[in-house]
Amino acid sequence: MTDILGEERSEMIDPSRFRKVLGHYPTGVCAITAVDPEGNIAGMAVGSFTSVSLNPPLVAFLPDRSSTSWPKIERAGKFCVNVLSAKQLDVCRRLASKAENKFEGLDYYLSKNGSPIIKDVVAWIDCDLERVDEAGDHYIVLGAVRDLQIESGSGSLLFSHGEYGGFSPLSTCSI
């Protein structure tokens, strides 16, 4: 088998082992939201969000290529990253589902850029779609940040070791 650079790889990595090992690295959980050109609201939960650059301000997330929500968000050409709070596991599960109307009964308002901001999120980052690259079974989506705000400032929802939780700082630790 060849790797991403086209070089031969002598050993295959078992996908379940890969997932188990990387599952020990905690990730924040975000909701990516958008309104497509037909006016339909789309959303998905991701644990693959990261900042990329301060100048210019860029962020990225990695949707699965089999996602049915991602094409709707891509068509919008813009999106909002909603950093979910530790109290929003229900929102995460709703947006990760295959439900027809994921936003029914969900409180949100629209950003200046026209993307949904979910009520009571920790923070939000409103973006224009900058670029999409293929990366194995995922895409790498780059967003140009247009606006951002701390909303509730409460603790973020985290995913680690196959479970959801929050963050508790170590009061005796100093860096």
CSV table of C-alpha atoms in Angstrom, one decimal:
chain,number,residue,atom,x,y,z
A,1,MET,CA,0.0,0.0,0.0
A,2,THR,CA,1.2,3.6,-0.6
A,3,ASP,CA,0.9,6.5,1.8
A,4,ILE,CA,-0.4,10.0,1.1
A,5,LEU,CA,3.0,11.0,-0.4
A,6,GLY,CA,2.9,8.0,-2.8
A,7,GLU,CA,5.6,6.0,-0.9
A,8,GLU,CA,5.3,2.3,-0.1
A,9,ARG,CA,4.1,1.5,3.4
A,10,SER,CA,5.1,-2.0,4.7
A,11,GLU,CA,2.5,-2.2,7.4
A,12,MET,CA,-1.2,-1.4,7.5
A,13,ILE,CA,-2.6,0.4,10.5
A,14,ASP,CA,-5.8,-1.3,11.8
A,15,PRO,CA,-8.6,1.3,11.7
A,16,SER,CA,-10.1,0.2,15.0
A,17,ARG,CA,-6.6,0.4,16.7
A,18,PHE,CA,-6.0,3.8,15.2
A,19,ARG,CA,-9.4,5.1,16.5
A,20,LYS,CA,-8.8,3.6,20.0
A,21,VAL,CA,-5.3,5.1,20.3
A,22,LEU,CA,-6.3,8.5,19.0
A,23,GLY,CA,-9.5,8.4,21.2
A,24,HIS,CA,-7.2,9.1,24.2
A,25,TYR,CA,-6.6,12.6,22.9
A,26,PRO,CA,-9.5,14.8,24.1
A,27,THR,CA,-11.2,17.0,21.6
A,28,GLY,CA,-13.7,19.8,21.9
A,29,VAL,CA,-17.2,19.4,20.3
A,30,CYS,CA,-18.6,21.9,17.9
A,31,ALA,CA,-21.7,22.3,15.9
A,32,ILE,CA,-21.1,23.5,12.3
A,33,THR,CA,-24.2,25.4,11.1
A,34,ALA,CA,-25.3,27.0,7.8
A,35,VAL,CA,-28.3,28.0,5.7
A,36,ASP,CA,-28.1,26.6,2.2
A,37,PRO,CA,-29.1,28.7,-0.9
A,38,GLU,CA,-32.6,27.2,-0.7
A,39,GLY,CA,-33.0,28.5,2.8
A,40,ASN,CA,-32.7,25.1,4.5
A,41,ILE,CA,-30.8,25.1,7.8
A,42,ALA,CA,-28.1,22.5,8.0
A,43,GLY,CA,-25.9,21.4,10.9
A,44,MET,CA,-23.5,18.8,12.0
A,45,ALA,CA,-21.5,17.9,15.1
A,46,VAL,CA,-17.7,17.7,14.8
A,47,GLY,CA,-14.8,16.9,17.1
A,48,SER,CA,-12.2,18.0,14.6
A,49,PHE,CA,-12.2,21.8,14.9
A,50,THR,CA,-8.9,23.8,15.2
A,51,SER,CA,-7.5,27.2,14.8
A,52,VAL,CA,-5.1,27.5,11.8
A,53,SER,CA,-3.8,31.1,11.5
A,54,LEU,CA,-4.0,34.4,13.4
A,55,ASN,CA,-3.1,36.5,10.3
A,56,PRO,CA,-5.2,36.0,8.4
A,57,PRO,CA,-7.7,34.5,10.9
A,58,LEU,CA,-8.4,31.0,9.6
A,59,VAL,CA,-10.0,27.9,11.2
A,60,ALA,CA,-10.5,24.3,10.0
A,61,PHE,CA,-12.7,21.3,10.6
A,62,LEU,CA,-12.8,17.8,9.0
A,63,PRO,CA,-16.1,16.4,8.0
A,64,ASP,CA,-16.4,12.8,7.0
A,65,ARG,CA,-16.8,12.3,3.2
A,66,SER,CA,-19.9,10.2,3.7
A,67,SER,CA,-21.7,13.0,5.7
A,68,THR,CA,-25.1,14.0,4.3
A,69,SER,CA,-25.0,17.3,6.2
A,70,TRP,CA,-21.6,18.5,4.8
A,71,PRO,CA,-22.8,19.0,1.2
A,72,LYS,CA,-25.6,21.3,2.4
A,73,ILE,CA,-23.1,23.4,4.4
A,74,GLU,CA,-20.6,23.5,1.5
A,75,ARG,CA,-23.4,24.8,-0.8
A,76,ALA,CA,-24.0,27.7,1.6
A,77,GLY,CA,-20.4,28.9,1.1
A,78,LYS,CA,-20.3,30.0,4.7
A,79,PHE,CA,-20.8,28.5,8.1
A,80,CYS,CA,-20.7,29.2,11.8
A,81,VAL,CA,-18.7,27.1,14.3
A,82,ASN,CA,-20.7,26.8,17.6
A,83,VAL,CA,-18.5,25.7,20.5
A,84,LEU,CA,-20.9,23.5,22.5
A,85,SER,CA,-21.0,23.8,26.3
A,86,ALA,CA,-20.8,20.8,28.6
A,87,LYS,CA,-24.5,21.2,29.1
A,88,GLN,CA,-25.3,20.8,25.4
A,89,LEU,CA,-24.8,17.0,24.9
A,90,ASP,CA,-28.4,16.9,23.6
A,91,VAL,CA,-27.6,19.5,20.9
A,92,CYS,CA,-24.5,17.4,19.9
A,93,ARG,CA,-26.6,14.2,19.6
A,94,ARG,CA,-29.3,16.0,17.7
A,95,LEU,CA,-26.9,17.4,15.1
A,96,ALA,CA,-25.0,14.1,14.9
A,97,SER,CA,-28.3,12.3,14.0
A,98,LYS,CA,-29.8,11.6,10.6
A,99,ALA,CA,-33.0,13.5,11.7
A,100,GLU,CA,-34.8,15.3,8.9
A,101,ASN,CA,-35.2,18.6,10.8
A,102,LYS,CA,-32.4,18.8,13.3
A,103,PHE,CA,-33.2,22.4,14.3
A,104,GLU,CA,-36.9,21.8,15.2
A,105,GLY,CA,-37.4,23.3,18.7
A,106,LEU,CA,-33.7,24.4,18.9
A,107,ASP,CA,-33.1,28.0,20.0
A,108,TYR,CA,-30.8,29.9,17.6
A,109,TYR,CA,-30.4,33.2,15.9
A,110,LEU,CA,-28.6,34.2,12.7
A,111,SER,CA,-25.2,35.8,12.5
A,112,LYS,CA,-24.6,38.9,10.4
A,113,ASN,CA,-23.3,36.5,7.8
A,114,GLY,CA,-26.6,34.6,7.9
A,115,SER,CA,-25.5,31.4,9.7
A,116,PRO,CA,-27.2,29.9,12.8
A,117,ILE,CA,-25.8,30.6,16.2
A,118,ILE,CA,-27.1,28.2,18.7
A,119,LYS,CA,-28.3,29.7,22.0
A,120,ASP,CA,-26.1,29.2,25.1
A,121,VAL,CA,-23.0,28.0,23.2
A,122,VAL,CA,-19.6,28.8,24.8
A,123,ALA,CA,-18.5,30.8,21.8
A,124,TRP,CA,-19.1,31.1,18.0
A,125,ILE,CA,-16.9,31.7,15.0
A,126,ASP,CA,-18.6,32.9,11.8
A,127,CYS,CA,-16.7,32.0,8.6
A,128,ASP,CA,-16.7,32.2,4.8
A,129,LEU,CA,-15.8,28.9,3.2
A,130,GLU,CA,-12.2,29.4,2.0
A,131,ARG,CA,-11.1,26.0,0.7
A,132,VAL,CA,-11.9,22.3,0.8
A,133,ASP,CA,-9.2,19.6,0.3
A,134,GLU,CA,-9.6,15.8,0.2
A,135,ALA,CA,-7.8,13.9,3.0
A,136,GLY,CA,-8.5,10.2,3.0
A,137,ASP,CA,-12.0,9.5,4.2
A,138,HIS,CA,-12.5,13.1,5.3
A,139,TYR,CA,-12.3,16.6,3.9
A,140,ILE,CA,-10.2,19.4,5.3
A,141,VAL,CA,-12.4,22.6,5.4
A,142,LEU,CA,-10.7,25.9,5.8
A,143,GLY,CA,-12.8,28.9,6.9
A,144,ALA,CA,-11.9,32.6,6.8
A,145,VAL,CA,-13.1,34.1,10.0
A,146,ARG,CA,-15.5,37.0,9.6
A,147,ASP,CA,-16.7,37.5,13.1
A,148,LEU,CA,-16.5,35.7,16.5
A,149,GLN,CA,-17.7,36.1,20.0
A,150,ILE,CA,-17.7,34.5,23.4
A,151,GLU,CA,-21.3,33.8,24.2
A,152,SER,CA,-21.8,32.1,27.5
A,153,GLY,CA,-18.2,31.4,28.4
A,154,SER,CA,-19.2,28.3,30.3
A,155,GLY,CA,-17.2,25.0,30.2
A,156,SER,CA,-16.9,23.3,26.8
A,157,LEU,CA,-18.2,19.9,25.9
A,158,LEU,CA,-15.3,17.5,25.4
A,159,PHE,CA,-14.9,14.0,23.9
A,160,SER,CA,-12.3,11.6,25.1
A,161,HIS,CA,-11.9,7.8,25.6
A,162,GLY,CA,-15.2,7.3,23.8
A,163,GLU,CA,-17.2,9.4,26.2
A,164,TYR,CA,-18.4,13.0,26.6
A,165,GLY,CA,-17.6,15.2,29.5
A,166,GLY,CA,-16.3,18.6,30.6
A,167,PHE,CA,-13.1,20.2,31.8
A,168,SER,CA,-12.0,20.7,35.4
A,169,PRO,CA,-8.7,22.8,35.8
A,170,LEU,CA,-6.0,21.5,38.1
A,171,SER,CA,-5.9,24.2,40.8
A,172,THR,CA,-2.5,23.2,42.0
A,173,CYS,CA,-0.9,23.1,38.5
A,174,SER,CA,0.9,26.2,37.1
A,175,ILE,CA,2.5,26.5,33.8
